[in-house]
């Protein structure tokens, strides 16, 4: 009997969710097809350099999912399921603050954390929890109603959780168990056709479509699954020419002549989906809801804290100039701001300590003993730098994606004091320590520098990115 290692379970889970989601949302299948065409075109155009931020095998299989849960209990359970797939919580995102409209959730992302695991299969899931106790969104009565409703449902059943624990303990599962586990885990995220209570759903929807999507139904479901492309501008125009209307712009960094950093994302609008409702008069029948959408992403280089600070400042500067009417679109303004402020080469990013890289000895290279700066070794052809790809999310883009797909802004009472959440409180909720993205990238760069020093038998000065606190 064959044994499925953790990463194999993860790859099977990602594939299984993708197959299910393709049946639920046919436009997703179109998006995946177009993404594959775009990546093929890009490979043909760019040759080997196309794979600088990940092998084509990795990128082709790469997806992120988004799911939403209603309580700390559900968050803890989903963390147990993801741990079985080698996916651990990384990063804290407070979308209540990042969004202009009413998005009452706090989030983390579950993903593999080490380099080899990411290379084998980087499946990650952006996971949001409804902040049911935040009085800016929910009155005392509603809070009570929400708690009762959510506490009375079971999304992750006992068998699924037991198998998850076993998979985690053994570092995988044999074939028979693996089949069952993948089936149960996939089913937990399947769209359910149990009638939805119309009155309750619409009451929450008036506050936020995100609240009704999470707290208005007895199940959860995949909200979206996102393929990765190597050229998101090509993807955007290819989708439009197929007659699929995309949101107004690509979120995150603009297209420009320098290196891709962080994450660019775009989506097409949520579609009205017909679902079965139970109405106040007791009758059962179809009604429309609109919560799911298609999204695509392009990934760039991971930034250091200093790089991230600069990125945030560039975004603020872009907003300012856009307000002042400098150019008609945000993307045009952003491109100018980027060209004025960001180094347009990987070398520039490294020298200023703005982004993370790994370093390896060039084939056959040797060097006299001594103390060196990594940049001089690169200049002499002794060392090769590879960018570290950004594996996480951006709160403002996430809020933008949430928002651009809501029909209404919803309601929110800013006179009330919001409930505090941070990475520590969220770690308690998840039941595991949430890792800081920067720390993971930094550790990766540091480890590669140590290995380099050992291999070349020299001393290497810390890079500008690693030297940062
Ligand atoms: C999650 C939205 C965030 C992203 O890619 O930034 C997200 C959601 O809609 O539940 O997926
Ligand atoms: Ni997403």
Tab-separated table of C-alpha atoms and ligand atoms in Angstrom:
chain	number	residue	atom	x	y	z
A	1	UNK	CA	0.000	0.000	0.000
A	2	UNK	CA	1.466	3.347	-1.006
A	3	UNK	CA	2.034	6.026	1.580
A	4	UNK	CA	1.021	9.622	0.783
A	5	UNK	CA	3.416	12.082	2.323
A	6	UNK	CA	2.175	15.397	3.658
A	7	UNK	CA	3.059	17.279	0.481
A	8	UNK	CA	1.320	14.655	-1.655
A	9	UNK	CA	-1.803	15.031	0.436
A	10	UNK	CA	-1.543	18.800	-0.055
A	11	UNK	CA	-1.169	18.505	-3.828
A	12	UNK	CA	-4.117	16.094	-3.993
A	13	UNK	CA	-6.249	18.376	-1.822
A	14	UNK	CA	-5.509	21.411	-4.022
A	15	UNK	CA	-6.372	19.419	-7.144
A	16	UNK	CA	-9.517	18.000	-5.632
A	17	UNK	CA	-10.780	21.445	-4.550
A	18	UNK	CA	-9.952	22.813	-7.977
A	19	UNK	CA	-11.971	20.078	-9.718
A	20	UNK	CA	-14.924	20.680	-7.420
A	21	UNK	CA	-14.779	24.448	-7.771
A	22	UNK	CA	-14.592	24.162	-11.568
A	23	UNK	CA	-17.918	22.336	-11.495
A	24	UNK	CA	-19.454	24.917	-9.183
A	25	UNK	CA	-18.165	27.997	-11.028
A	26	UNK	CA	-17.569	27.299	-14.748
A	27	UNK	CA	-15.909	30.720	-15.283
A	28	UNK	CA	-13.099	29.437	-13.051
A	29	UNK	CA	-12.311	26.777	-15.628
A	30	UNK	CA	-12.057	29.493	-18.288
A	31	UNK	CA	-9.742	31.460	-16.013
A	32	UNK	CA	-7.483	28.437	-15.529
A	33	UNK	CA	-7.389	27.827	-19.290
A	34	UNK	CA	-6.512	31.441	-20.036
A	35	UNK	CA	-3.891	31.412	-17.255
A	36	UNK	CA	-2.227	28.387	-18.826
A	37	UNK	CA	-2.163	30.104	-22.234
A	38	UNK	CA	-0.676	33.245	-20.704
A	39	UNK	CA	2.041	31.262	-18.912
A	40	UNK	CA	2.900	29.329	-22.062
A	41	UNK	CA	3.176	32.568	-24.049
A	42	UNK	CA	5.358	34.104	-21.375
A	43	UNK	CA	7.670	31.078	-21.278
A	44	UNK	CA	8.065	31.235	-25.064
A	45	UNK	CA	8.826	34.934	-24.947
A	46	UNK	CA	11.161	34.973	-21.938
A	47	UNK	CA	12.895	31.581	-22.007
A	48	UNK	CA	14.655	30.466	-18.805
A	49	UNK	CA	14.259	33.854	-17.092
A	50	UNK	CA	10.508	33.216	-16.987
A	51	UNK	CA	11.170	30.765	-14.165
A	52	UNK	CA	13.076	33.183	-11.965
A	53	UNK	CA	10.241	33.296	-9.432
A	54	UNK	CA	9.275	29.626	-9.512
A	55	UNK	CA	9.428	26.657	-11.876
A	56	UNK	CA	6.717	26.422	-14.505
A	57	UNK	CA	5.559	23.152	-12.882
A	58	UNK	CA	5.086	24.911	-9.580
A	59	UNK	CA	3.385	27.949	-11.094
A	60	UNK	CA	1.023	25.871	-13.244
A	61	UNK	CA	-0.211	23.887	-10.237
A	62	UNK	CA	-0.200	26.908	-7.951
A	63	UNK	CA	-3.469	28.096	-6.414
A	64	UNK	CA	-4.596	29.982	-3.410
A	65	UNK	CA	-8.028	29.515	-1.966
A	66	UNK	CA	-10.133	31.765	0.243
A	67	UNK	CA	-12.472	30.491	2.919
A	68	UNK	CA	-14.382	32.134	5.731
A	69	UNK	CA	-15.337	30.754	9.143
A	70	UNK	CA	-17.544	32.052	11.935
A	71	UNK	CA	-15.891	31.402	15.295
A	72	UNK	CA	-12.656	30.609	17.130
A	73	UNK	CA	-13.819	26.992	17.374
A	74	UNK	CA	-14.152	26.721	13.586
A	75	UNK	CA	-10.842	28.522	13.119
A	76	UNK	CA	-9.103	26.015	15.409
A	77	UNK	CA	-10.661	23.101	13.550
A	78	UNK	CA	-9.724	24.340	10.114
A	79	UNK	CA	-6.170	24.866	11.411
A	80	UNK	CA	-6.100	21.172	12.380
A	81	UNK	CA	-7.262	20.161	8.892
A	82	UNK	CA	-4.674	22.367	7.191
A	83	UNK	CA	-1.867	21.156	9.478
A	84	UNK	CA	-2.442	17.671	8.075
A	85	UNK	CA	-1.575	19.139	4.678
A	86	UNK	CA	1.561	20.866	6.006
A	87	UNK	CA	-0.131	24.278	5.896
A	88	UNK	CA	0.530	26.538	8.881
A	89	UNK	CA	-0.752	30.003	9.792
A	90	UNK	CA	1.372	32.892	8.516
A	91	UNK	CA	0.589	36.597	8.805
A	92	UNK	CA	-2.252	38.529	10.401
A	93	UNK	CA	-4.565	40.698	8.304
A	94	UNK	CA	-7.170	43.025	9.747
A	95	UNK	CA	-9.532	43.754	6.899
A	96	UNK	CA	-11.863	45.729	9.139
A	97	UNK	CA	-9.237	48.457	9.053
A	98	UNK	CA	-8.027	48.000	5.491
A	99	UNK	CA	-11.466	48.254	3.893
A	100	UNK	CA	-13.514	51.392	3.382
A	101	UNK	CA	-16.774	49.494	3.312
A	102	UNK	CA	-18.031	47.002	5.820
A	103	UNK	CA	-15.738	43.956	5.890
A	104	UNK	CA	-16.029	42.559	9.438
A	105	UNK	CA	-13.303	39.899	9.336
A	106	UNK	CA	-9.814	39.187	10.656
A	107	UNK	CA	-7.636	36.782	8.722
A	108	UNK	CA	-4.517	34.675	8.424
A	109	UNK	CA	-3.192	32.459	5.641
A	110	UNK	CA	-2.337	28.768	5.934
A	111	UNK	CA	0.601	27.704	3.815
A	112	UNK	CA	3.758	25.596	3.706
A	113	UNK	CA	6.580	27.469	5.374
A	114	UNK	CA	9.752	25.899	4.117
A	115	UNK	CA	11.438	26.218	0.804
A	116	UNK	CA	11.346	22.570	-0.268
A	117	UNK	CA	7.715	22.214	0.728
A	118	UNK	CA	6.770	25.367	-1.185
A	119	UNK	CA	8.606	24.088	-4.236
A	120	UNK	CA	6.741	20.759	-4.098
A	121	UNK	CA	3.340	22.401	-3.817
A	122	UNK	CA	2.700	25.906	-2.504
A	123	UNK	CA	-1.065	25.608	-1.895
A	124	UNK	CA	-2.227	28.296	0.511
A	125	UNK	CA	-5.612	29.334	1.847
A	126	UNK	CA	-6.522	32.850	2.961
A	127	UNK	CA	-8.765	32.194	5.945
A	128	UNK	CA	-11.020	34.830	7.455
A	129	UNK	CA	-13.015	34.722	10.652
A	130	UNK	CA	-16.119	36.823	11.168
A	131	UNK	CA	-15.501	39.314	13.983
A	132	UNK	CA	-18.909	38.594	15.508
A	133	UNK	CA	-18.068	40.491	18.685
A	134	UNK	CA	-17.230	43.812	17.002
A	135	UNK	CA	-19.969	46.282	18.041
A	136	UNK	CA	-19.243	48.542	15.083
A	137	UNK	CA	-20.962	45.947	12.932
A	138	UNK	CA	-23.165	43.877	15.220
A	139	UNK	CA	-25.595	44.984	17.935
A	140	UNK	CA	-25.820	42.975	21.156
A	141	UNK	CA	-28.874	41.144	19.845
A	142	UNK	CA	-27.219	40.272	16.582
A	143	UNK	CA	-24.075	39.124	18.353
A	144	UNK	CA	-26.179	36.762	20.419
A	145	UNK	CA	-28.028	35.511	17.348
A	146	UNK	CA	-24.800	34.987	15.454
A	147	UNK	CA	-23.148	33.077	18.295
A	148	UNK	CA	-26.134	30.782	18.661
A	149	UNK	CA	-26.390	30.151	14.950
A	150	UNK	CA	-22.688	29.522	14.418
A	151	UNK	CA	-22.208	27.433	17.563
A	152	UNK	CA	-25.037	25.130	16.535
A	153	UNK	CA	-23.518	24.165	13.187
A	154	UNK	CA	-20.860	21.538	12.435
A	155	UNK	CA	-18.663	22.274	9.455
A	156	UNK	CA	-15.724	20.036	10.280
A	157	UNK	CA	-16.968	16.647	11.444
A	158	UNK	CA	-15.342	14.305	13.963
A	159	UNK	CA	-14.059	11.816	11.392
A	160	UNK	CA	-12.385	14.549	9.339
A	161	UNK	CA	-10.676	15.990	12.409
A	162	UNK	CA	-9.524	12.564	13.634
A	163	UNK	CA	-8.045	11.724	10.259
A	164	UNK	CA	-6.348	15.124	10.161
A	165	UNK	CA	-4.741	14.455	13.530
A	166	UNK	CA	-3.577	11.033	12.355
A	167	UNK	CA	-2.130	12.469	9.126
A	168	UNK	CA	-0.271	15.103	11.080
A	169	UNK	CA	1.079	12.571	13.565
A	170	UNK	CA	2.285	10.150	10.889
A	171	UNK	CA	3.490	12.773	8.422
A	172	UNK	CA	1.019	11.402	5.892
A	173	UNK	CA	-1.535	8.643	5.286
A	174	UNK	CA	-1.681	5.344	3.464
A	175	UNK	CA	-3.684	5.210	0.216
A	176	UNK	CA	-6.970	4.047	1.677
A	177	UNK	CA	-6.976	6.644	4.459
A	178	UNK	CA	-5.707	9.342	2.089
A	179	UNK	CA	-8.609	8.816	-0.329
A	180	UNK	CA	-11.097	9.118	2.489
A	181	UNK	CA	-9.361	12.120	4.042
A	182	UNK	CA	-9.203	14.063	0.766
A	183	UNK	CA	-12.855	13.273	0.137
A	184	UNK	CA	-13.948	14.509	3.582
A	185	UNK	CA	-11.727	17.590	3.491
A	186	UNK	CA	-12.980	18.588	0.036
A	187	UNK	CA	-16.613	18.031	1.021
A	188	UNK	CA	-16.205	20.434	3.977
A	189	UNK	CA	-15.761	23.248	1.446
A	190	UNK	CA	-18.480	22.244	-0.987
A	191	UNK	CA	-21.364	24.543	-1.741
A	192	UNK	CA	-24.348	23.162	0.114
A	193	UNK	CA	-27.907	23.254	-1.191
A	194	UNK	CA	-29.739	23.247	2.137
A	195	UNK	CA	-32.325	26.073	2.021
A	196	UNK	CA	-31.093	29.385	3.430
A	197	UNK	CA	-33.257	31.282	5.934
A	198	UNK	CA	-34.123	34.388	3.898
A	199	UNK	CA	-34.924	36.721	6.784
A	200	UNK	CA	-31.770	35.940	8.739
A	201	UNK	CA	-29.576	36.037	5.638
A	202	UNK	CA	-30.918	39.403	4.468
A	203	UNK	CA	-30.614	40.945	7.936
A	204	UNK	CA	-26.911	40.135	7.968
A	205	UNK	CA	-26.506	41.090	4.316
A	206	UNK	CA	-27.705	44.615	5.101
A	207	UNK	CA	-24.668	44.957	7.379
A	208	UNK	CA	-22.239	43.228	5.079
A	209	UNK	CA	-22.491	40.610	2.342
A	210	UNK	CA	-19.449	39.052	3.992
A	211	UNK	CA	-21.374	38.656	7.267
A	212	UNK	CA	-24.295	36.896	5.570
A	213	UNK	CA	-21.953	34.694	3.563
A	214	UNK	CA	-20.324	33.494	6.790
A	215	UNK	CA	-23.049	33.696	9.431
A	216	UNK	CA	-26.156	33.340	7.284
A	217	UNK	CA	-25.664	29.739	6.158
A	218	UNK	CA	-25.031	26.494	7.993
A	219	UNK	CA	-21.922	25.602	5.981
A	220	UNK	CA	-18.795	27.165	4.581
A	221	UNK	CA	-17.566	26.956	0.985
A	222	UNK	CA	-14.641	27.961	-1.119
A	223	UNK	CA	-15.087	31.633	-1.899
A	224	UNK	CA	-12.539	31.601	-4.704
A	225	UNK	CA	-9.560	29.664	-5.997
A	226	UNK	CA	-6.863	31.710	-7.610
A	227	UNK	CA	-4.410	30.555	-10.257
A	228	UNK	CA	-1.014	32.215	-10.616
A	229	UNK	CA	0.137	33.793	-13.873
A	230	UNK	CA	3.496	35.092	-15.016
A	231	UNK	CA	1.979	38.091	-16.828
A	232	UNK	CA	-1.167	39.499	-15.267
A	233	UNK	CA	-1.520	42.318	-17.817
A	234	UNK	CA	-1.747	39.727	-20.590
A	235	UNK	CA	-4.250	37.762	-18.519
A	236	UNK	CA	-6.402	40.858	-17.921
A	237	UNK	CA	-6.698	41.734	-21.587
A	238	UNK	CA	-7.124	38.085	-22.645
A	239	UNK	CA	-10.077	37.674	-20.273
A	240	UNK	CA	-11.681	40.929	-21.455
A	241	UNK	CA	-11.335	39.849	-25.055
A	242	UNK	CA	-13.206	36.668	-24.122
A	243	UNK	CA	-16.039	38.909	-22.948
A	244	UNK	CA	-15.405	38.524	-19.200
A	245	UNK	CA	-15.523	41.902	-17.448
A	246	UNK	CA	-12.695	42.307	-14.969
A	247	UNK	CA	-12.712	44.724	-12.014
A	248	UNK	CA	-11.484	48.179	-12.980
A	249	UNK	CA	-7.836	47.688	-12.243
A	250	UNK	CA	-5.072	45.383	-11.160
A	251	UNK	CA	-4.515	45.650	-7.394
A	252	UNK	CA	-1.075	46.086	-5.863
A	253	UNK	CA	2.096	47.219	-7.653
A	254	UNK	CA	1.831	48.627	-11.201
A	255	UNK	CA	3.394	47.087	-14.300
A	256	UNK	CA	6.748	48.789	-14.727
A	257	UNK	CA	10.214	48.245	-16.163
A	258	UNK	CA	11.811	47.096	-12.867
A	259	UNK	CA	11.508	43.829	-10.929
A	260	UNK	CA	8.116	42.532	-9.857
A	261	UNK	CA	7.634	42.905	-6.135
A	262	UNK	CA	5.080	41.431	-3.750
A	263	UNK	CA	1.779	40.567	-5.331
A	264	UNK	CA	-0.434	41.829	-8.141
A	265	UNK	CA	-4.019	40.606	-8.237
A	266	UNK	CA	-7.159	41.142	-10.223
A	267	UNK	CA	-10.572	39.551	-10.341
A	268	UNK	CA	-13.787	39.388	-12.251
A	269	UNK	CA	-16.978	40.426	-10.608
A	270	UNK	CA	-19.018	38.193	-8.413
A	271	UNK	CA	-21.754	36.459	-10.293
A	272	UNK	CA	-25.338	36.190	-9.168
A	273	UNK	CA	-25.811	32.599	-8.103
A	274	UNK	CA	-29.186	31.002	-7.694
A	275	UNK	CA	-29.646	29.316	-4.320
A	276	UNK	CA	-32.603	27.905	-2.465
A	277	UNK	CA	-34.109	30.050	0.289
A	278	UNK	CA	-36.771	29.490	2.917
A	279	UNK	CA	-38.881	32.644	3.002
A	280	UNK	CA	-40.675	34.223	5.968
A	281	UNK	CA	-44.040	32.802	4.839
A	282	UNK	CA	-42.618	29.281	5.035
A	283	UNK	CA	-42.326	28.767	1.287
A	284	UNK	CA	-39.114	27.463	-0.243
A	285	UNK	CA	-37.809	28.693	-3.573
A	286	UNK	CA	-34.948	30.151	-5.532
A	287	UNK	CA	-33.303	33.471	-4.736
A	288	UNK	CA	-30.114	35.180	-5.843
A	289	UNK	CA	-26.925	35.802	-3.992
A	290	UNK	CA	-23.656	37.215	-5.026
A	291	UNK	CA	-20.559	36.380	-3.067
A	292	UNK	CA	-18.162	34.406	-5.222
A	293	UNK	CA	-15.801	35.596	-7.890
A	294	UNK	CA	-12.761	34.709	-9.950
A	295	UNK	CA	-9.335	36.004	-9.057
A	296	UNK	CA	-5.853	35.696	-10.504
A	297	UNK	CA	-2.444	36.703	-9.221
A	298	UNK	CA	1.132	37.368	-10.243
A	299	UNK	CA	3.818	37.000	-7.589
A	300	UNK	CA	6.991	39.040	-7.205
A	301	UNK	CA	9.914	39.350	-4.813
A	302	UNK	CA	9.457	39.358	-1.023
A	303	UNK	CA	10.301	42.726	0.538
A	304	UNK	CA	12.175	43.355	3.795
A	305	UNK	CA	10.585	45.543	6.490
A	306	UNK	CA	12.413	48.509	4.976
A	307	UNK	CA	11.168	47.584	1.507
A	308	UNK	CA	7.655	47.164	2.812
A	309	UNK	CA	7.782	50.550	4.478
A	310	UNK	CA	8.845	52.055	1.181
A	311	UNK	CA	6.067	50.180	-0.629
A	312	UNK	CA	3.465	51.525	1.799
A	313	UNK	CA	4.862	55.045	1.364
A	314	UNK	CA	4.695	54.697	-2.434
A	315	UNK	CA	1.073	53.613	-2.206
A	316	UNK	CA	0.263	56.639	-0.026
A	317	UNK	CA	2.107	58.919	-2.443
A	318	UNK	CA	0.161	57.405	-5.339
A	319	UNK	CA	-3.131	58.112	-3.557
A	320	UNK	CA	-2.077	61.688	-2.907
A	321	UNK	CA	-1.101	62.375	-6.499
A	322	UNK	CA	-4.196	60.646	-7.829
A	323	UNK	CA	-6.344	62.926	-5.658
A	324	UNK	CA	-4.462	65.920	-6.997
A	325	UNK	CA	-5.386	64.747	-10.483
A	326	UNK	CA	-1.888	64.016	-11.741
A	327	UNK	CA	-2.994	61.241	-14.128
A	328	UNK	CA	-6.335	59.623	-14.876
A	329	UNK	CA	-5.688	56.152	-13.445
A	330	UNK	CA	-4.118	54.839	-10.270
A	331	UNK	CA	-1.898	52.508	-12.263
A	332	UNK	CA	-0.422	55.339	-14.346
A	333	UNK	CA	0.296	57.423	-11.264
A	334	UNK	CA	1.775	54.418	-9.471
A	335	UNK	CA	4.117	53.658	-12.365
A	336	UNK	CA	5.563	57.174	-12.181
A	337	UNK	CA	5.913	56.981	-8.414
A	338	UNK	CA	7.662	53.602	-8.754
A	339	UNK	CA	10.078	54.889	-11.382
A	340	UNK	CA	11.031	57.822	-9.217
A	341	UNK	CA	11.545	55.873	-5.994
A	342	UNK	CA	12.236	52.183	-6.433
A	343	UNK	CA	15.515	50.720	-7.747
A	344	UNK	CA	14.787	49.231	-11.166
A	345	UNK	CA	17.074	46.211	-10.756
A	346	UNK	CA	17.410	43.270	-8.384
A	347	UNK	CA	20.897	44.501	-7.594
A	348	UNK	CA	19.473	47.861	-6.515
A	349	UNK	CA	16.925	46.135	-4.282
A	350	UNK	CA	19.702	44.063	-2.688
A	351	UNK	CA	22.091	46.947	-2.171
A	352	UNK	CA	19.441	49.016	-0.423
A	353	UNK	CA	18.256	46.028	1.625
A	354	UNK	CA	14.716	46.316	0.262
A	355	UNK	CA	14.091	42.692	-0.707
A	356	UNK	CA	15.114	39.135	0.196
A	357	UNK	CA	17.301	36.796	-1.828
A	358	UNK	CA	19.098	33.480	-1.468
A	359	UNK	CA	22.702	33.074	-2.508
A	360	UNK	CA	24.490	30.105	-4.047
A	361	UNK	CA	28.013	29.342	-5.266
A	362	UNK	CA	28.350	29.589	-9.045
A	363	UNK	CA	29.250	26.178	-10.526
A	364	UNK	CA	32.942	25.458	-9.943
A	365	UNK	CA	33.709	28.828	-8.327
A	366	UNK	CA	36.260	29.180	-5.518
A	367	UNK	CA	37.704	32.140	-3.624
A	368	UNK	CA	40.663	32.986	-1.367
A	369	UNK	CA	39.899	32.854	2.364
A	370	UNK	CA	38.858	36.179	3.861
A	371	UNK	CA	35.884	38.373	4.651
A	372	UNK	CA	33.645	39.436	1.774
A	373	UNK	CA	30.537	41.348	0.925
A	374	UNK	CA	28.086	39.257	-1.023
A	375	UNK	CA	27.777	41.937	-3.726
A	376	UNK	CA	31.478	41.766	-4.564
A	377	UNK	CA	31.257	37.988	-4.908
A	378	UNK	CA	28.293	38.433	-7.257
A	379	UNK	CA	30.182	41.035	-9.292
A	380	UNK	CA	33.072	38.567	-9.681
A	381	UNK	CA	30.768	35.788	-10.819
A	382	UNK	CA	31.454	33.630	-7.743
A	383	UNK	CA	27.985	33.859	-6.264
A	384	UNK	CA	24.537	33.818	-7.846
A	385	UNK	CA	21.563	35.601	-6.235
A	386	UNK	CA	18.029	34.263	-6.535
A	387	UNK	CA	15.025	36.330	-5.474
A	388	UNK	CA	12.759	34.917	-2.759
A	389	UNK	CA	9.182	34.897	-3.992
A	390	UNK	CA	6.494	36.606	-1.904
A	391	UNK	CA	4.259	33.838	-0.559
A	392	UNK	CA	1.784	35.988	1.382
A	393	UNK	CA	-1.022	38.507	0.842
A	394	UNK	CA	-1.564	42.269	0.966
A	395	UNK	CA	-4.271	43.634	3.266
A	396	UNK	CA	-5.177	46.521	1.019
A	397	UNK	CA	-5.471	44.339	-2.058
A	398	UNK	CA	-7.472	41.793	-0.091
A	399	UNK	CA	-9.812	44.572	1.063
A	400	UNK	CA	-9.973	45.874	-2.518
A	401	UNK	CA	-10.869	42.419	-3.780
A	402	UNK	CA	-13.515	41.976	-1.076
A	403	UNK	CA	-14.917	45.464	-1.750
A	404	UNK	CA	-15.004	45.572	-5.498
A	405	UNK	CA	-17.185	42.520	-5.365
A	406	UNK	CA	-19.742	43.808	-2.901
A	407	UNK	CA	-22.900	45.333	-4.302
A	408	UNK	CA	-23.434	47.575	-1.306
A	409	UNK	CA	-21.040	49.217	1.108
A	410	UNK	CA	-22.999	47.823	4.089
A	411	UNK	CA	-23.188	49.536	7.436
A	412	UNK	CA	-20.790	50.208	10.259
A	413	UNK	CA	-21.074	52.359	13.383
A	414	UNK	CA	-17.743	54.057	13.907
A	415	UNK	CA	-18.926	55.631	17.156
A	416	UNK	CA	-18.439	52.223	18.768
A	417	UNK	CA	-15.083	50.957	19.944
A	418	UNK	CA	-13.854	48.112	17.701
A	419	UNK	CA	-12.734	44.810	19.214
A	420	UNK	CA	-8.945	44.490	19.351
A	421	UNK	CA	-7.327	41.676	17.433
A	422	UNK	CA	-3.645	41.238	16.723
A	423	UNK	CA	-1.259	38.456	15.761
A	424	UNK	CA	-1.125	37.225	19.388
A	425	UNK	CA	-4.869	37.076	19.981
A	426	UNK	CA	-5.269	35.519	16.563
A	427	UNK	CA	-2.629	32.876	17.406
A	428	UNK	CA	-4.688	31.895	20.465
A	429	UNK	CA	-7.784	31.630	18.293
A	430	UNK	CA	-6.005	29.499	15.693
A	431	UNK	CA	-4.444	27.392	18.443
A	432	UNK	CA	-0.971	27.655	16.892
A	433	UNK	CA	1.621	30.378	16.734
A	434	UNK	CA	1.098	32.525	13.648
A	435	UNK	CA	4.431	33.173	11.954
A	436	UNK	CA	5.464	36.652	10.841
A	437	UNK	CA	6.105	36.562	7.065
A	438	UNK	CA	9.253	38.733	7.345
A	439	UNK	CA	10.815	36.295	9.779
A	440	UNK	CA	10.390	33.378	7.417
A	441	UNK	CA	11.970	35.221	4.483
A	442	UNK	CA	14.771	36.593	6.578
A	443	UNK	CA	15.569	33.168	8.025
A	444	UNK	CA	15.745	31.784	4.501
A	445	UNK	CA	18.198	34.459	3.365
A	446	UNK	CA	20.279	34.030	6.514
A	447	UNK	CA	20.452	30.262	6.126
A	448	UNK	CA	21.607	30.603	2.536
A	449	UNK	CA	24.364	33.041	3.583
A	450	UNK	CA	25.584	30.608	6.237
A	451	UNK	CA	25.648	27.770	3.745
A	452	UNK	CA	27.492	29.950	1.270
A	453	UNK	CA	30.140	30.864	3.841
A	454	UNK	CA	30.595	27.203	4.749
A	455	UNK	CA	30.851	26.094	1.123
A	456	UNK	CA	33.376	28.775	0.170
A	457	UNK	CA	35.203	28.586	3.543
A	458	UNK	CA	35.038	32.364	3.941
A	459	UNK	CA	33.365	34.922	6.173
A	460	UNK	CA	30.496	36.885	4.669
A	461	UNK	CA	29.217	40.188	5.983
A	462	UNK	CA	25.484	40.312	6.672
A	463	UNK	CA	23.477	41.690	3.745
A	464	UNK	CA	21.528	44.914	4.138
A	465	UNK	CA	18.238	42.978	4.256
A	466	UNK	CA	19.413	40.593	6.993
A	467	UNK	CA	21.079	43.344	9.038
A	468	UNK	CA	17.680	44.987	9.651
A	469	UNK	CA	16.080	44.503	13.021
B	1	LIG	C1	-10.569	36.710	0.867
B	1	LIG	C2	-10.087	37.934	0.147
B	1	LIG	C3	-8.589	38.035	0.197
B	1	LIG	C4	-6.748	37.771	-1.512
B	1	LIG	O1	-6.314	37.144	-2.480
B	1	LIG	O2	-6.234	38.829	-1.131
B	1	LIG	C5	-7.913	37.209	-0.821
B	1	LIG	C6	-12.050	36.453	0.744
B	1	LIG	O3	-12.714	37.010	-0.136
B	1	LIG	O4	-12.537	35.652	1.546
B	1	LIG	O5	-8.267	36.121	-1.137
B	2	LIG	NI1	-7.726	35.723	-3.085
